[in-house]
Amino acid sequence: MNIDQRLSVLGEERSSFLFKLLFPIAGLLTLLSVAIFVLLKYGVEVWGINVPVAWGFAIVNFVWWIGIGHAGTFISAILLLVRQDWRNSINRVAESMTLFAVASAGLFPLLHMGRPWYAYWLFPYPNDMTLMPQYRSPLVWDAFAVSTYLLVSLIFWYVGLVPDFAVAREQTQSKFKRTLFGVLSLGFSGEVKEWASFKKASTYFAIIATPLVISVHTVVSLDFTAAQTPGWHSPLFPPFFVTGAIYSGFAMVLCLLILIRHRFQLKDIITEHHLESCAKFLLMSGVIVTFFYVIEFFMAWYGDEFYESKIFINRMFGKKNWAFWLMLICNSFFIQILWFPRLRKKEVVLFIVSLIVLVGMWMERYVIVISSLMDTHLMTTQGNYVATRWDWMLYIGTFGIFFFGIWLVLRFLPFIPITEVKELDHK
Amino acid sequence: MILYEFRDPKDLIDACECLKSQRVQFGLYSPLPEDKLIEDYAPSTSLVSYMAIGGAILGALAGFLLQYYTNVYDYPHNIGGKPLNSWPAFLIITFELGVLCCGLGLLGSFIILNKYPRFDREVFGLKEFNERRHENYFISTQKEIPNVKANGTYHLPDEL
C-alpha cells in the first residue's frame, strides 16, 4: 500500500471503532442541548453568576477554549514560516483542533448574552434603532477578532486540503466520498501553475495568520485589562494570555496526537520526534507562564496599591485559594519533569502531563475571572461565586462539539496532510 | 492533445526544455509542489500578491472608515470626554478586517488564477492520468516532442 492509499483511507479502515466513539459524543451533545434548553427557558439566572461576579464559567470557558485553538495556528502558520518541516504531518490535526475549539469558545459569549438571538447586534448593520456597536469597547473588538480568526483559519485549512482532496478522491472506495472529495478539490489537477499559487497562497496565509493569532488572544486579554478591576488592569496580560494560550493548546495537541497515533497505528508518521518537539514547546511556554505568575505577584507588591495587593493575597489565602494552588501545581510544578529527555519521550508521561496542564490552564482562567471579581474596590461589590450544575453541564457539553468536529475530520477527511508528508518524504 | 507520462524528473525536464526552446505551450503536472519546477515553468502568480495586499488595504480602510463614520458623523457620543475620532481604539478592528479581507483576497486569487471550479479539464478524460498523477509527472501539449524518453504517451481526441 503506498502512502496515498494509506493516508486516504485511515478513517474508512477504522470506521467501526470510530462508530463506537459516537455514543459518548452523543451523550456530551445531549448534555449540551439540555444545558442550552434550560438556559434559554429560564435565563442566565440558572448559572452561578451574580453581582459582582457577573463573568462566571462562560468567560472562563471561552478564554480556555480560544486558547486551545492557538496551538493549531501556531503549528500551521508560525512553524511553517520558520521552516520546521516536522510540523507537516501534524498540522491538519492541529488546525482542525483550532476550528472546533474556536467554535466551542464562540458558544459561551453568545449564550452569556442571555438572548443569543440578538447576537447580530454586536456587528454594525443599518438599522432604525439608533443602535451601533461601541467600537471603543474590547468586547466589540473581541467579536471582530474571534470571527476573523475563525474565518481565516477555516479558509487556510480548506486551501491546504484542496490537493489532498484530489489525492483522496482517487483512493477512496466510497462513492459518496468520491463525489464529495471531487467537488471539494475544485478540479485540482496538480498543474505546476496550481502548485505555484497554492504554495504562494499558503505562505501568505501563514504570514497573516501569525499576527492574527497573537492579536486574538491579546484582544481577549484586553477584555480584562481595559477594566479597572484589581488583578486585571495590567499591561502584562497580552503576552501572558498569548503564552498561556499556546501552553494549553500544545497540551491539547499532545493529547490528541498521542491518542490518534496509537489508535491509527501512525507511529512512523507521528514520530517520537513530533511528540518531543511539542513537549519542548509545552515546557517552554510552561516556564514562561510560571515567570508571568511571579511577575504578577512582584508587580502587585512593587505597585504598592492596596486593592491590587489584597487580590493577590486573597488568591493565595482567600476563599478560592484552592483554585490558585491547584493552578500553580498543575501549571508550574508537574511540567518541570519535561526537562528530562527520557521522560519527554514517554507517551504516558506526556499524556498525563498534558491533561494536568489542561486542568491547570482552566484553573488559571478561573482564578483570574473569579477572584478579581469577588473583591473589587468597593465594599458593596464583594461577593462569592459558586458554579451550578448548569454551568458544569454546559462546559462539559462543549466537549461534545469539539470531539464531534474532530471525529468528523478523523472519519471523513485526510487528517494527515498527504501532500506535505510526501513532500517531506521526497526531500 | 498528447499527454506524456514521466517517472524520472530528469526526463521530464529534458522534455520541458525541448518544448520551451520551441516555444510550444504545454501543461506540466507534478505530484508535488517542487520548487525547481515552480520556479522554471510556472507562469506568474503575482495576482496572489496583488489580491492579498489589495484585500488587506481595502479591508483595513473599510474597517477604519466604518468606525470613523459611525462615531464622528452617524452616532456621535461624548463618552468620558474622549475624542469622537478615537483612532487608537479603532486600530484593532481596522487590523482584523484588514486580515480578514487579505485572507478572502488570497482565497479569491487561488480560485481566479486556476479558474476553479474546473471539473471539465481534458486531462481528466484519461484514466492513466487520474490513476497515476499523484505518483508520476505528466506533460500535455498539442505537438509531439522529438526524442522524448517518456514512460507513456497518450493521444486524447481534440476538443469539439
PDB file of N, CA and C in Angstrom, chain A residues 2 4 124 130-132 134-136 140-141 144-145 148 151 155 159 166-167 170 182-183 186-200 204-205 208 211-212 215 219 222 419 422-423 426, chain B residues 28-35 37-38 42-43 45 49 66-67 70-71 75 79 83-84 86 89 92-93 95-96 100 102-104 106-107 110 113-114 116-119 121 124 129-130 133-135:
ATOM      1  N   ASN A   2       0.697   2.129  -0.992  1.00  0.00           N
ATOM      2  CA  ASN A   2       1.532   3.330  -0.979  1.00  0.00           C
ATOM      3  C   ASN A   2       0.979   4.369  -0.007  1.00  0.00           C
ATOM      4  N   ASP A   4      -0.218   7.344  -0.424  1.00  0.00           N
ATOM      5  CA  ASP A   4      -1.505   7.970  -0.792  1.00  0.00           C
ATOM      6  C   ASP A   4      -2.669   7.129  -0.292  1.00  0.00           C
ATOM      7  N   PRO A 124     -22.009  45.826  13.090  1.00  0.00           N
ATOM      8  CA  PRO A 124     -22.699  47.006  12.560  1.00  0.00           C
ATOM      9  C   PRO A 124     -23.583  46.631  11.376  1.00  0.00           C
ATOM     10  N   THR A 130     -31.254  53.599  16.232  1.00  0.00           N
ATOM     11  CA  THR A 130     -30.077  54.383  16.659  1.00  0.00           C
ATOM     12  C   THR A 130     -29.155  53.509  17.518  1.00  0.00           C
ATOM     13  N   LEU A 131     -28.870  52.361  16.982  1.00  0.00           N
ATOM     14  CA  LEU A 131     -28.065  51.379  17.703  1.00  0.00           C
ATOM     15  C   LEU A 131     -26.855  51.015  16.843  1.00  0.00           C
ATOM     16  N   MET A 132     -25.676  51.206  17.378  1.00  0.00           N
ATOM     17  CA  MET A 132     -24.454  50.788  16.686  1.00  0.00           C
ATOM     18  C   MET A 132     -23.490  50.241  17.733  1.00  0.00           C
ATOM     19  N   GLN A 134     -20.252  49.814  20.044  1.00  0.00           N
ATOM     20  CA  GLN A 134     -19.306  50.798  20.589  1.00  0.00           C
ATOM     21  C   GLN A 134     -17.891  50.318  20.258  1.00  0.00           C
ATOM     22  N   TYR A 135     -17.303  50.971  19.262  1.00  0.00           N
ATOM     23  CA  TYR A 135     -16.006  50.476  18.766  1.00  0.00           C
ATOM     24  C   TYR A 135     -14.852  50.708  19.725  1.00  0.00           C
ATOM     25  N   ARG A 136     -15.105  51.437  20.817  1.00  0.00           N
ATOM     26  CA  ARG A 136     -14.016  51.626  21.782  1.00  0.00           C
ATOM     27  C   ARG A 136     -14.028  50.491  22.823  1.00  0.00           C
ATOM     28  N   VAL A 140     -16.459  44.463  21.737  1.00  0.00           N
ATOM     29  CA  VAL A 140     -16.738  44.511  20.298  1.00  0.00           C
ATOM     30  C   VAL A 140     -15.487  44.108  19.512  1.00  0.00           C
ATOM     31  N   TRP A 141     -14.316  44.511  20.001  1.00  0.00           N
ATOM     32  CA  TRP A 141     -13.074  44.071  19.341  1.00  0.00           C
ATOM     33  C   TRP A 141     -13.039  42.546  19.313  1.00  0.00           C
ATOM     34  N   PHE A 144     -15.088  40.955  16.592  1.00  0.00           N
ATOM     35  CA  PHE A 144     -14.408  41.033  15.289  1.00  0.00           C
ATOM     36  C   PHE A 144     -13.206  40.098  15.245  1.00  0.00           C
ATOM     37  N   ALA A 145     -12.426  40.084  16.335  1.00  0.00           N
ATOM     38  CA  ALA A 145     -11.196  39.285  16.336  1.00  0.00           C
ATOM     39  C   ALA A 145     -11.507  37.791  16.239  1.00  0.00           C
ATOM     40  N   THR A 148     -12.973  36.880  12.793  1.00  0.00           N
ATOM     41  CA  THR A 148     -11.912  36.877  11.771  1.00  0.00           C
ATOM     42  C   THR A 148     -11.040  35.642  11.927  1.00  0.00           C
ATOM     43  N   LEU A 151     -12.846  32.569  10.595  1.00  0.00           N
ATOM     44  CA  LEU A 151     -12.971  32.549   9.135  1.00  0.00           C
ATOM     45  C   LEU A 151     -11.626  32.330   8.448  1.00  0.00           C
ATOM     46  N   ILE A 155     -10.510  29.169   6.106  1.00  0.00           N
ATOM     47  CA  ILE A 155     -10.055  29.289   4.712  1.00  0.00           C
ATOM     48  C   ILE A 155      -8.670  28.647   4.560  1.00  0.00           C
ATOM     49  N   VAL A 159      -7.912  25.587   2.036  1.00  0.00           N
ATOM     50  CA  VAL A 159      -6.954  25.697   0.922  1.00  0.00           C
ATOM     51  C   VAL A 159      -5.898  24.599   1.046  1.00  0.00           C
ATOM     52  N   ALA A 166      -7.946  15.940  -3.823  1.00  0.00           N
ATOM     53  CA  ALA A 166      -7.720  15.365  -5.156  1.00  0.00           C
ATOM     54  C   ALA A 166      -7.071  13.984  -5.038  1.00  0.00           C
ATOM     55  N   VAL A 167      -6.142  13.828  -4.091  1.00  0.00           N
ATOM     56  CA  VAL A 167      -5.487  12.521  -3.904  1.00  0.00           C
ATOM     57  C   VAL A 167      -6.490  11.525  -3.319  1.00  0.00           C
ATOM     58  N   GLU A 170      -9.129   9.695  -5.465  1.00  0.00           N
ATOM     59  CA  GLU A 170      -8.735   8.542  -6.285  1.00  0.00           C
ATOM     60  C   GLU A 170      -8.599   7.270  -5.447  1.00  0.00           C
ATOM     61  N   GLY A 182     -14.301  15.022  -4.847  1.00  0.00           N
ATOM     62  CA  GLY A 182     -14.182  15.562  -6.203  1.00  0.00           C
ATOM     63  C   GLY A 182     -14.636  17.013  -6.236  1.00  0.00           C
ATOM     64  N   VAL A 183     -15.791  17.265  -5.638  1.00  0.00           N
ATOM     65  CA  VAL A 183     -16.332  18.632  -5.628  1.00  0.00           C
ATOM     66  C   VAL A 183     -15.424  19.550  -4.803  1.00  0.00           C
ATOM     67  N   LEU A 186     -12.194  20.997  -6.206  1.00  0.00           N
ATOM     68  CA  LEU A 186     -12.413  22.076  -7.181  1.00  0.00           C
ATOM     69  C   LEU A 186     -11.854  21.770  -8.572  1.00  0.00           C
ATOM     70  N   GLY A 187     -11.467  20.521  -8.796  1.00  0.00           N
ATOM     71  CA  GLY A 187     -10.862  20.172 -10.088  1.00  0.00           C
ATOM     72  C   GLY A 187      -9.358  20.396 -10.066  1.00  0.00           C
ATOM     73  N   PHE A 188      -8.746  20.226  -8.919  1.00  0.00           N
ATOM     74  CA  PHE A 188      -7.284  20.382  -8.801  1.00  0.00           C
ATOM     75  C   PHE A 188      -6.609  19.261  -9.587  1.00  0.00           C
ATOM     76  N   SER A 189      -5.700  19.642 -10.522  1.00  0.00           N
ATOM     77  CA  SER A 189      -5.104  18.609 -11.372  1.00  0.00           C
ATOM     78  C   SER A 189      -3.615  18.419 -11.113  1.00  0.00           C
ATOM     79  N   GLY A 190      -3.018  19.252 -10.259  1.00  0.00           N
ATOM     80  CA  GLY A 190      -1.583  19.125  -9.998  1.00  0.00           C
ATOM     81  C   GLY A 190      -0.740  19.860 -11.023  1.00  0.00           C
ATOM     82  N   GLU A 191      -1.360  20.766 -11.793  1.00  0.00           N
ATOM     83  CA  GLU A 191      -0.596  21.521 -12.776  1.00  0.00           C
ATOM     84  C   GLU A 191       0.369  22.439 -12.020  1.00  0.00           C
ATOM     85  N   VAL A 192       1.518  22.666 -12.601  1.00  0.00           N
ATOM     86  CA  VAL A 192       2.547  23.411 -11.876  1.00  0.00           C
ATOM     87  C   VAL A 192       2.065  24.825 -11.513  1.00  0.00           C
ATOM     88  N   LYS A 193       1.181  25.369 -12.359  1.00  0.00           N
ATOM     89  CA  LYS A 193       0.618  26.698 -12.077  1.00  0.00           C
ATOM     90  C   LYS A 193      -0.237  26.650 -10.796  1.00  0.00           C
ATOM     91  N   GLU A 194      -0.947  25.533 -10.636  1.00  0.00           N
ATOM     92  CA  GLU A 194      -1.782  25.396  -9.440  1.00  0.00           C
ATOM     93  C   GLU A 194      -0.914  25.270  -8.190  1.00  0.00           C
ATOM     94  N   TRP A 195       0.163  24.484  -8.331  1.00  0.00           N
ATOM     95  CA  TRP A 195       1.069  24.323  -7.185  1.00  0.00           C
ATOM     96  C   TRP A 195       1.697  25.657  -6.805  1.00  0.00           C
ATOM     97  N   ALA A 196       2.065  26.446  -7.853  1.00  0.00           N
ATOM     98  CA  ALA A 196       2.715  27.732  -7.580  1.00  0.00           C
ATOM     99  C   ALA A 196       1.789  28.631  -6.779  1.00  0.00           C
ATOM    100  N   SER A 197       0.524  28.727  -7.227  1.00  0.00           N
ATOM    101  CA  SER A 197      -0.392  29.619  -6.497  1.00  0.00           C
ATOM    102  C   SER A 197      -0.738  29.021  -5.127  1.00  0.00           C
ATOM    103  N   PHE A 198      -0.766  27.697  -5.057  1.00  0.00           N
ATOM    104  CA  PHE A 198      -1.050  27.028  -3.773  1.00  0.00           C
ATOM    105  C   PHE A 198       0.040  27.343  -2.744  1.00  0.00           C
ATOM    106  N   LYS A 199       1.300  27.199  -3.203  1.00  0.00           N
ATOM    107  CA  LYS A 199       2.424  27.446  -2.293  1.00  0.00           C
ATOM    108  C   LYS A 199       2.451  28.903  -1.843  1.00  0.00           C
ATOM    109  N   LYS A 200       2.244  29.786  -2.823  1.00  0.00           N
ATOM    110  CA  LYS A 200       2.319  31.208  -2.500  1.00  0.00           C
ATOM    111  C   LYS A 200       1.192  31.595  -1.545  1.00  0.00           C
ATOM    112  N   TYR A 204       1.472  33.042   2.278  1.00  0.00           N
ATOM    113  CA  TYR A 204       0.851  34.319   2.661  1.00  0.00           C
ATOM    114  C   TYR A 204      -0.168  34.124   3.785  1.00  0.00           C
ATOM    115  N   PHE A 205      -0.889  33.002   3.717  1.00  0.00           N
ATOM    116  CA  PHE A 205      -1.839  32.713   4.799  1.00  0.00           C
ATOM    117  C   PHE A 205      -1.089  32.612   6.119  1.00  0.00           C
ATOM    118  N   ILE A 208      -0.192  36.048   7.391  1.00  0.00           N
ATOM    119  CA  ILE A 208      -1.262  36.833   8.037  1.00  0.00           C
ATOM    120  C   ILE A 208      -1.794  36.137   9.298  1.00  0.00           C
ATOM    121  N   PRO A 211       0.376  37.187  12.911  1.00  0.00           N
ATOM    122  CA  PRO A 211      -0.062  38.302  13.778  1.00  0.00           C
ATOM    123  C   PRO A 211      -1.507  38.142  14.219  1.00  0.00           C
ATOM    124  N   LEU A 212      -2.314  37.447  13.390  1.00  0.00           N
ATOM    125  CA  LEU A 212      -3.727  37.287  13.753  1.00  0.00           C
ATOM    126  C   LEU A 212      -3.868  36.504  15.057  1.00  0.00           C
ATOM    127  N   SER A 215      -2.922  38.550  17.871  1.00  0.00           N
ATOM    128  CA  SER A 215      -3.899  39.621  18.132  1.00  0.00           C
ATOM    129  C   SER A 215      -5.145  39.082  18.832  1.00  0.00           C
ATOM    130  N   VAL A 219      -6.504  40.560  22.223  1.00  0.00           N
ATOM    131  CA  VAL A 219      -7.801  41.217  22.347  1.00  0.00           C
ATOM    132  C   VAL A 219      -8.602  40.580  23.493  1.00  0.00           C
ATOM    133  N   LEU A 222      -7.446  42.007  26.520  1.00  0.00           N
ATOM    134  CA  LEU A 222      -7.868  43.404  26.692  1.00  0.00           C
ATOM    135  C   LEU A 222      -9.273  43.499  27.285  1.00  0.00           C
ATOM    136  N   THR A 419      -0.067  15.512   0.910  1.00  0.00           N
ATOM    137  CA  THR A 419       0.918  16.208   0.077  1.00  0.00           C
ATOM    138  C   THR A 419       2.146  16.593   0.891  1.00  0.00           C
ATOM    139  N   LYS A 422       4.268  13.612   1.807  1.00  0.00           N
ATOM    140  CA  LYS A 422       5.001  13.132   0.625  1.00  0.00           C
ATOM    141  C   LYS A 422       6.170  14.065   0.294  1.00  0.00           C
ATOM    142  N   GLU A 423       5.922  15.352   0.461  1.00  0.00           N
ATOM    143  CA  GLU A 423       6.959  16.349   0.191  1.00  0.00           C
ATOM    144  C   GLU A 423       8.153  16.129   1.121  1.00  0.00           C
ATOM    145  N   HIS A 426       9.935  13.113   0.043  1.00  0.00           N
ATOM    146  CA  HIS A 426      10.646  13.388  -1.200  1.00  0.00           C
ATOM    147  C   HIS A 426      11.983  14.086  -0.919  1.00  0.00           C
TER     148      HIS A 426
ATOM    149  N   LEU B  28       2.196  21.303 -17.438  1.00  0.00           N
ATOM    150  CA  LEU B  28       3.084  20.410 -16.702  1.00  0.00           C
ATOM    151  C   LEU B  28       2.398  20.020 -15.394  1.00  0.00           C
ATOM    152  N   TYR B  29       2.286  18.710 -15.163  1.00  0.00           N
ATOM    153  CA  TYR B  29       1.571  18.219 -13.975  1.00  0.00           C
ATOM    154  C   TYR B  29       2.550  17.471 -13.084  1.00  0.00           C
ATOM    155  N   SER B  30       2.567  17.847 -11.826  1.00  0.00           N
ATOM    156  CA  SER B  30       3.524  17.240 -10.905  1.00  0.00           C
ATOM    157  C   SER B  30       2.774  16.721  -9.672  1.00  0.00           C
ATOM    158  N   PRO B  31       3.234  15.593  -9.115  1.00  0.00           N
ATOM    159  CA  PRO B  31       2.524  15.092  -7.922  1.00  0.00           C
ATOM    160  C   PRO B  31       2.776  15.949  -6.683  1.00  0.00           C
ATOM    161  N   LEU B  32       3.881  16.721  -6.719  1.00  0.00           N
ATOM    162  CA  LEU B  32       4.239  17.522  -5.542  1.00  0.00           C
ATOM    163  C   LEU B  32       4.600  18.951  -5.949  1.00  0.00           C
ATOM    164  N   PRO B  33       4.488  19.888  -5.020  1.00  0.00           N
ATOM    165  CA  PRO B  33       4.885  21.263  -5.349  1.00  0.00           C
ATOM    166  C   PRO B  33       6.406  21.420  -5.304  1.00  0.00           C
ATOM    167  N   GLU B  34       7.079  21.052  -6.379  1.00  0.00           N
ATOM    168  CA  GLU B  34       8.545  21.098  -6.358  1.00  0.00           C
ATOM    169  C   GLU B  34       9.034  22.488  -6.736  1.00  0.00           C
ATOM    170  N   ASP B  35       9.910  23.016  -5.892  1.00  0.00           N
ATOM    171  CA  ASP B  35      10.357  24.402  -6.069  1.00  0.00           C
ATOM    172  C   ASP B  35      10.984  24.647  -7.442  1.00  0.00           C
ATOM    173  N   LEU B  37      10.552  23.108 -10.348  1.00  0.00           N
ATOM    174  CA  LEU B  37       9.557  23.134 -11.432  1.00  0.00           C
ATOM    175  C   LEU B  37       8.749  24.424 -11.373  1.00  0.00           C
ATOM    176  N   ILE B  38       8.392  24.834 -10.157  1.00  0.00           N
ATOM    177  CA  ILE B  38       7.595  26.053 -10.000  1.00  0.00           C
ATOM    178  C   ILE B  38       8.391  27.266 -10.501  1.00  0.00           C
ATOM    179  N   ALA B  42       6.407  27.611 -13.961  1.00  0.00           N
ATOM    180  CA  ALA B  42       5.072  28.130 -13.592  1.00  0.00           C
ATOM    181  C   ALA B  42       4.926  29.559 -14.115  1.00  0.00           C
ATOM    182  N   PRO B  43       3.754  29.876 -14.653  1.00  0.00           N
ATOM    183  CA  PRO B  43       3.535  31.269 -15.058  1.00  0.00           C
ATOM    184  C   PRO B  43       3.459  32.170 -13.817  1.00  0.00           C
ATOM    185  N   THR B  45       2.505  34.303 -10.730  1.00  0.00           N
ATOM    186  CA  THR B  45       1.392  34.221  -9.778  1.00  0.00           C
ATOM    187  C   THR B  45       1.297  35.524  -8.992  1.00  0.00           C
ATOM    188  N   SER B  49      -0.249  38.004  -4.849  1.00  0.00           N
ATOM    189  CA  SER B  49       0.274  39.119  -4.041  1.00  0.00           C
ATOM    190  C   SER B  49      -0.632  40.337  -4.162  1.00  0.00           C
ATOM    191  N   LEU B  66     -15.500  52.773   8.549  1.00  0.00           N
ATOM    192  CA  LEU B  66     -16.761  52.377   9.193  1.00  0.00           C
ATOM    193  C   LEU B  66     -16.827  52.941  10.612  1.00  0.00           C
ATOM    194  N   GLN B  67     -15.742  52.782  11.351  1.00  0.00           N
ATOM    195  CA  GLN B  67     -15.726  53.256  12.743  1.00  0.00           C
ATOM    196  C   GLN B  67     -15.717  54.774  12.801  1.00  0.00           C
ATOM    197  N   THR B  70     -19.199  56.085  11.787  1.00  0.00           N
ATOM    198  CA  THR B  70     -20.184  55.803  12.843  1.00  0.00           C
ATOM    199  C   THR B  70     -19.998  56.742  14.034  1.00  0.00           C
ATOM    200  N   ASN B  71     -18.754  56.841  14.495  1.00  0.00           N
ATOM    201  CA  ASN B  71     -18.537  57.591  15.736  1.00  0.00           C
ATOM    202  C   ASN B  71     -18.485  59.100  15.540  1.00  0.00           C
ATOM    203  N   TYR B  75     -23.376  58.506  14.721  1.00  0.00           N
ATOM    204  CA  TYR B  75     -23.832  58.410  16.122  1.00  0.00           C
ATOM    205  C   TYR B  75     -22.801  59.059  17.032  1.00  0.00           C
ATOM    206  N   ILE B  79     -18.162  60.239  25.197  1.00  0.00           N
ATOM    207  CA  ILE B  79     -18.008  59.235  26.270  1.00  0.00           C
ATOM    208  C   ILE B  79     -16.757  59.571  27.062  1.00  0.00           C
ATOM    209  N   PRO B  83     -12.110  61.929  22.493  1.00  0.00           N
ATOM    210  CA  PRO B  83     -12.406  62.474  21.158  1.00  0.00           C
ATOM    211  C   PRO B  83     -13.299  61.530  20.358  1.00  0.00           C
ATOM    212  N   LEU B  84     -14.132  62.125  19.502  1.00  0.00           N
ATOM    213  CA  LEU B  84     -15.023  61.268  18.698  1.00  0.00           C
ATOM    214  C   LEU B  84     -14.197  60.346  17.809  1.00  0.00           C
ATOM    215  N   SER B  86     -11.542  58.430  18.056  1.00  0.00           N
ATOM    216  CA  SER B  86     -10.549  57.800  18.954  1.00  0.00           C
ATOM    217  C   SER B  86      -9.760  56.779  18.155  1.00  0.00           C
ATOM    218  N   ALA B  89      -8.183  53.435  19.436  1.00  0.00           N
ATOM    219  CA  ALA B  89      -9.133  52.373  19.781  1.00  0.00           C
ATOM    220  C   ALA B  89      -9.707  51.713  18.530  1.00  0.00           C
ATOM    221  N   ILE B  92      -7.755  48.142  16.257  1.00  0.00           N
ATOM    222  CA  ILE B  92      -7.896  46.681  16.342  1.00  0.00           C
ATOM    223  C   ILE B  92      -8.856  46.162  15.280  1.00  0.00           C
ATOM    224  N   ILE B  93     -10.016  46.817  15.173  1.00  0.00           N
ATOM    225  CA  ILE B  93     -10.986  46.354  14.172  1.00  0.00           C
ATOM    226  C   ILE B  93     -10.433  46.627  12.765  1.00  0.00           C
ATOM    227  N   PHE B  95      -7.309  46.434  11.915  1.00  0.00           N
ATOM    228  CA  PHE B  95      -6.373  45.335  11.673  1.00  0.00           C
ATOM    229  C   PHE B  95      -7.113  44.038  11.356  1.00  0.00           C
ATOM    230  N   GLU B  96      -8.126  43.742  12.162  1.00  0.00           N
ATOM    231  CA  GLU B  96      -8.841  42.466  11.984  1.00  0.00           C
ATOM    232  C   GLU B  96      -9.513  42.414  10.609  1.00  0.00           C
ATOM    233  N   LEU B 100      -8.839  39.850   7.554  1.00  0.00           N
ATOM    234  CA  LEU B 100      -9.939  39.052   7.002  1.00  0.00           C
ATOM    235  C   LEU B 100     -10.024  39.243   5.484  1.00  0.00           C
ATOM    236  N   CYS B 102      -7.707  40.284   3.508  1.00  0.00           N
ATOM    237  CA  CYS B 102      -6.495  39.741   2.893  1.00  0.00           C
ATOM    238  C   CYS B 102      -6.688  38.232   2.677  1.00  0.00           C
ATOM    239  N   GLY B 103      -7.223  37.558   3.672  1.00  0.00           N
ATOM    240  CA  GLY B 103      -7.490  36.118   3.562  1.00  0.00           C
ATOM    241  C   GLY B 103      -8.483  35.825   2.453  1.00  0.00           C
ATOM    242  N   LEU B 104      -9.529  36.652   2.370  1.00  0.00           N
ATOM    243  CA  LEU B 104     -10.522  36.448   1.306  1.00  0.00           C
ATOM    244  C   LEU B 104      -9.888  36.713  -0.057  1.00  0.00           C
ATOM    245  N   LEU B 106      -6.765  36.229  -0.802  1.00  0.00           N
ATOM    246  CA  LEU B 106      -5.912  35.075  -1.112  1.00  0.00           C
ATOM    247  C   LEU B 106      -6.738  33.926  -1.665  1.00  0.00           C
ATOM    248  N   LEU B 107      -7.872  33.676  -1.012  1.00  0.00           N
ATOM    249  CA  LEU B 107      -8.743  32.602  -1.493  1.00  0.00           C
ATOM    250  C   LEU B 107      -9.236  32.942  -2.906  1.00  0.00           C
ATOM    251  N   PHE B 110      -6.534  32.418  -5.515  1.00  0.00           N
ATOM    252  CA  PHE B 110      -6.314  30.984  -5.740  1.00  0.00           C
ATOM    253  C   PHE B 110      -7.392  30.445  -6.689  1.00  0.00           C
ATOM    254  N   LEU B 113      -6.989  32.498 -10.367  1.00  0.00           N
ATOM    255  CA  LEU B 113      -5.804  32.101 -11.143  1.00  0.00           C
ATOM    256  C   LEU B 113      -5.963  30.719 -11.769  1.00  0.00           C
ATOM    257  N   ASN B 114      -6.571  29.813 -11.025  1.00  0.00           N
ATOM    258  CA  ASN B 114      -6.688  28.435 -11.515  1.00  0.00           C
ATOM    259  C   ASN B 114      -8.041  28.140 -12.145  1.00  0.00           C
ATOM    260  N   TYR B 116     -10.974  27.896 -10.881  1.00  0.00           N
ATOM    261  CA  TYR B 116     -11.782  26.904 -10.167  1.00  0.00           C
ATOM    262  C   TYR B 116     -13.230  27.346 -10.113  1.00  0.00           C
ATOM    263  N   PRO B 117     -14.183  26.465  -9.967  1.00  0.00           N
ATOM    264  CA  PRO B 117     -14.055  25.009 -10.089  1.00  0.00           C
ATOM    265  C   PRO B 117     -13.919  24.604 -11.559  1.00  0.00           C
ATOM    266  N   ARG B 118     -13.097  23.607 -11.793  1.00  0.00           N
ATOM    267  CA  ARG B 118     -12.781  23.237 -13.162  1.00  0.00           C
ATOM    268  C   ARG B 118     -12.741  21.715 -13.281  1.00  0.00           C
ATOM    269  N   PHE B 119     -13.926  21.160 -13.436  1.00  0.00           N
ATOM    270  CA  PHE B 119     -14.022  19.693 -13.474  1.00  0.00           C
ATOM    271  C   PHE B 119     -13.932  19.138 -14.890  1.00  0.00           C
ATOM    272  N   ARG B 121     -11.597  19.499 -17.274  1.00  0.00           N
ATOM    273  CA  ARG B 121     -10.299  19.519 -17.945  1.00  0.00           C
ATOM    274  C   ARG B 121     -10.182  18.300 -18.853  1.00  0.00           C
ATOM    275  N   PHE B 124      -8.529  15.042 -17.460  1.00  0.00           N
ATOM    276  CA  PHE B 124      -9.293  14.152 -16.581  1.00  0.00           C
ATOM    277  C   PHE B 124      -9.973  13.022 -17.374  1.00  0.00           C
ATOM    278  N   PHE B 129      -4.041   9.077 -16.370  1.00  0.00           N
ATOM    279  CA  PHE B 129      -3.705  10.345 -15.697  1.00  0.00           C
ATOM    280  C   PHE B 129      -4.327  10.377 -14.301  1.00  0.00           C
ATOM    281  N   ASN B 130      -5.601  10.044 -14.241  1.00  0.00           N
ATOM    282  CA  ASN B 130      -6.288  10.066 -12.939  1.00  0.00           C
ATOM    283  C   ASN B 130      -5.665   9.085 -11.957  1.00  0.00           C
ATOM    284  N   ARG B 133      -1.443  10.376 -11.534  1.00  0.00           N
ATOM    285  CA  ARG B 133      -0.935  11.750 -11.449  1.00  0.00           C
ATOM    286  C   ARG B 133      -0.391  12.108 -10.069  1.00  0.00           C
ATOM    287  N   HIS B 134      -0.712  11.270  -9.072  1.00  0.00           N
ATOM    288  CA  HIS B 134      -0.183  11.558  -7.744  1.00  0.00           C
ATOM    289  C   HIS B 134       1.158  10.864  -7.498  1.00  0.00           C
ATOM    290  N   GLU B 135       1.633  10.148  -8.532  1.00  0.00           N
ATOM    291  CA  GLU B 135       2.943   9.499  -8.400  1.00  0.00           C
ATOM    292  C   GLU B 135       3.901   9.994  -9.478  1.00  0.00           C
TER     293      GLU B 135
END
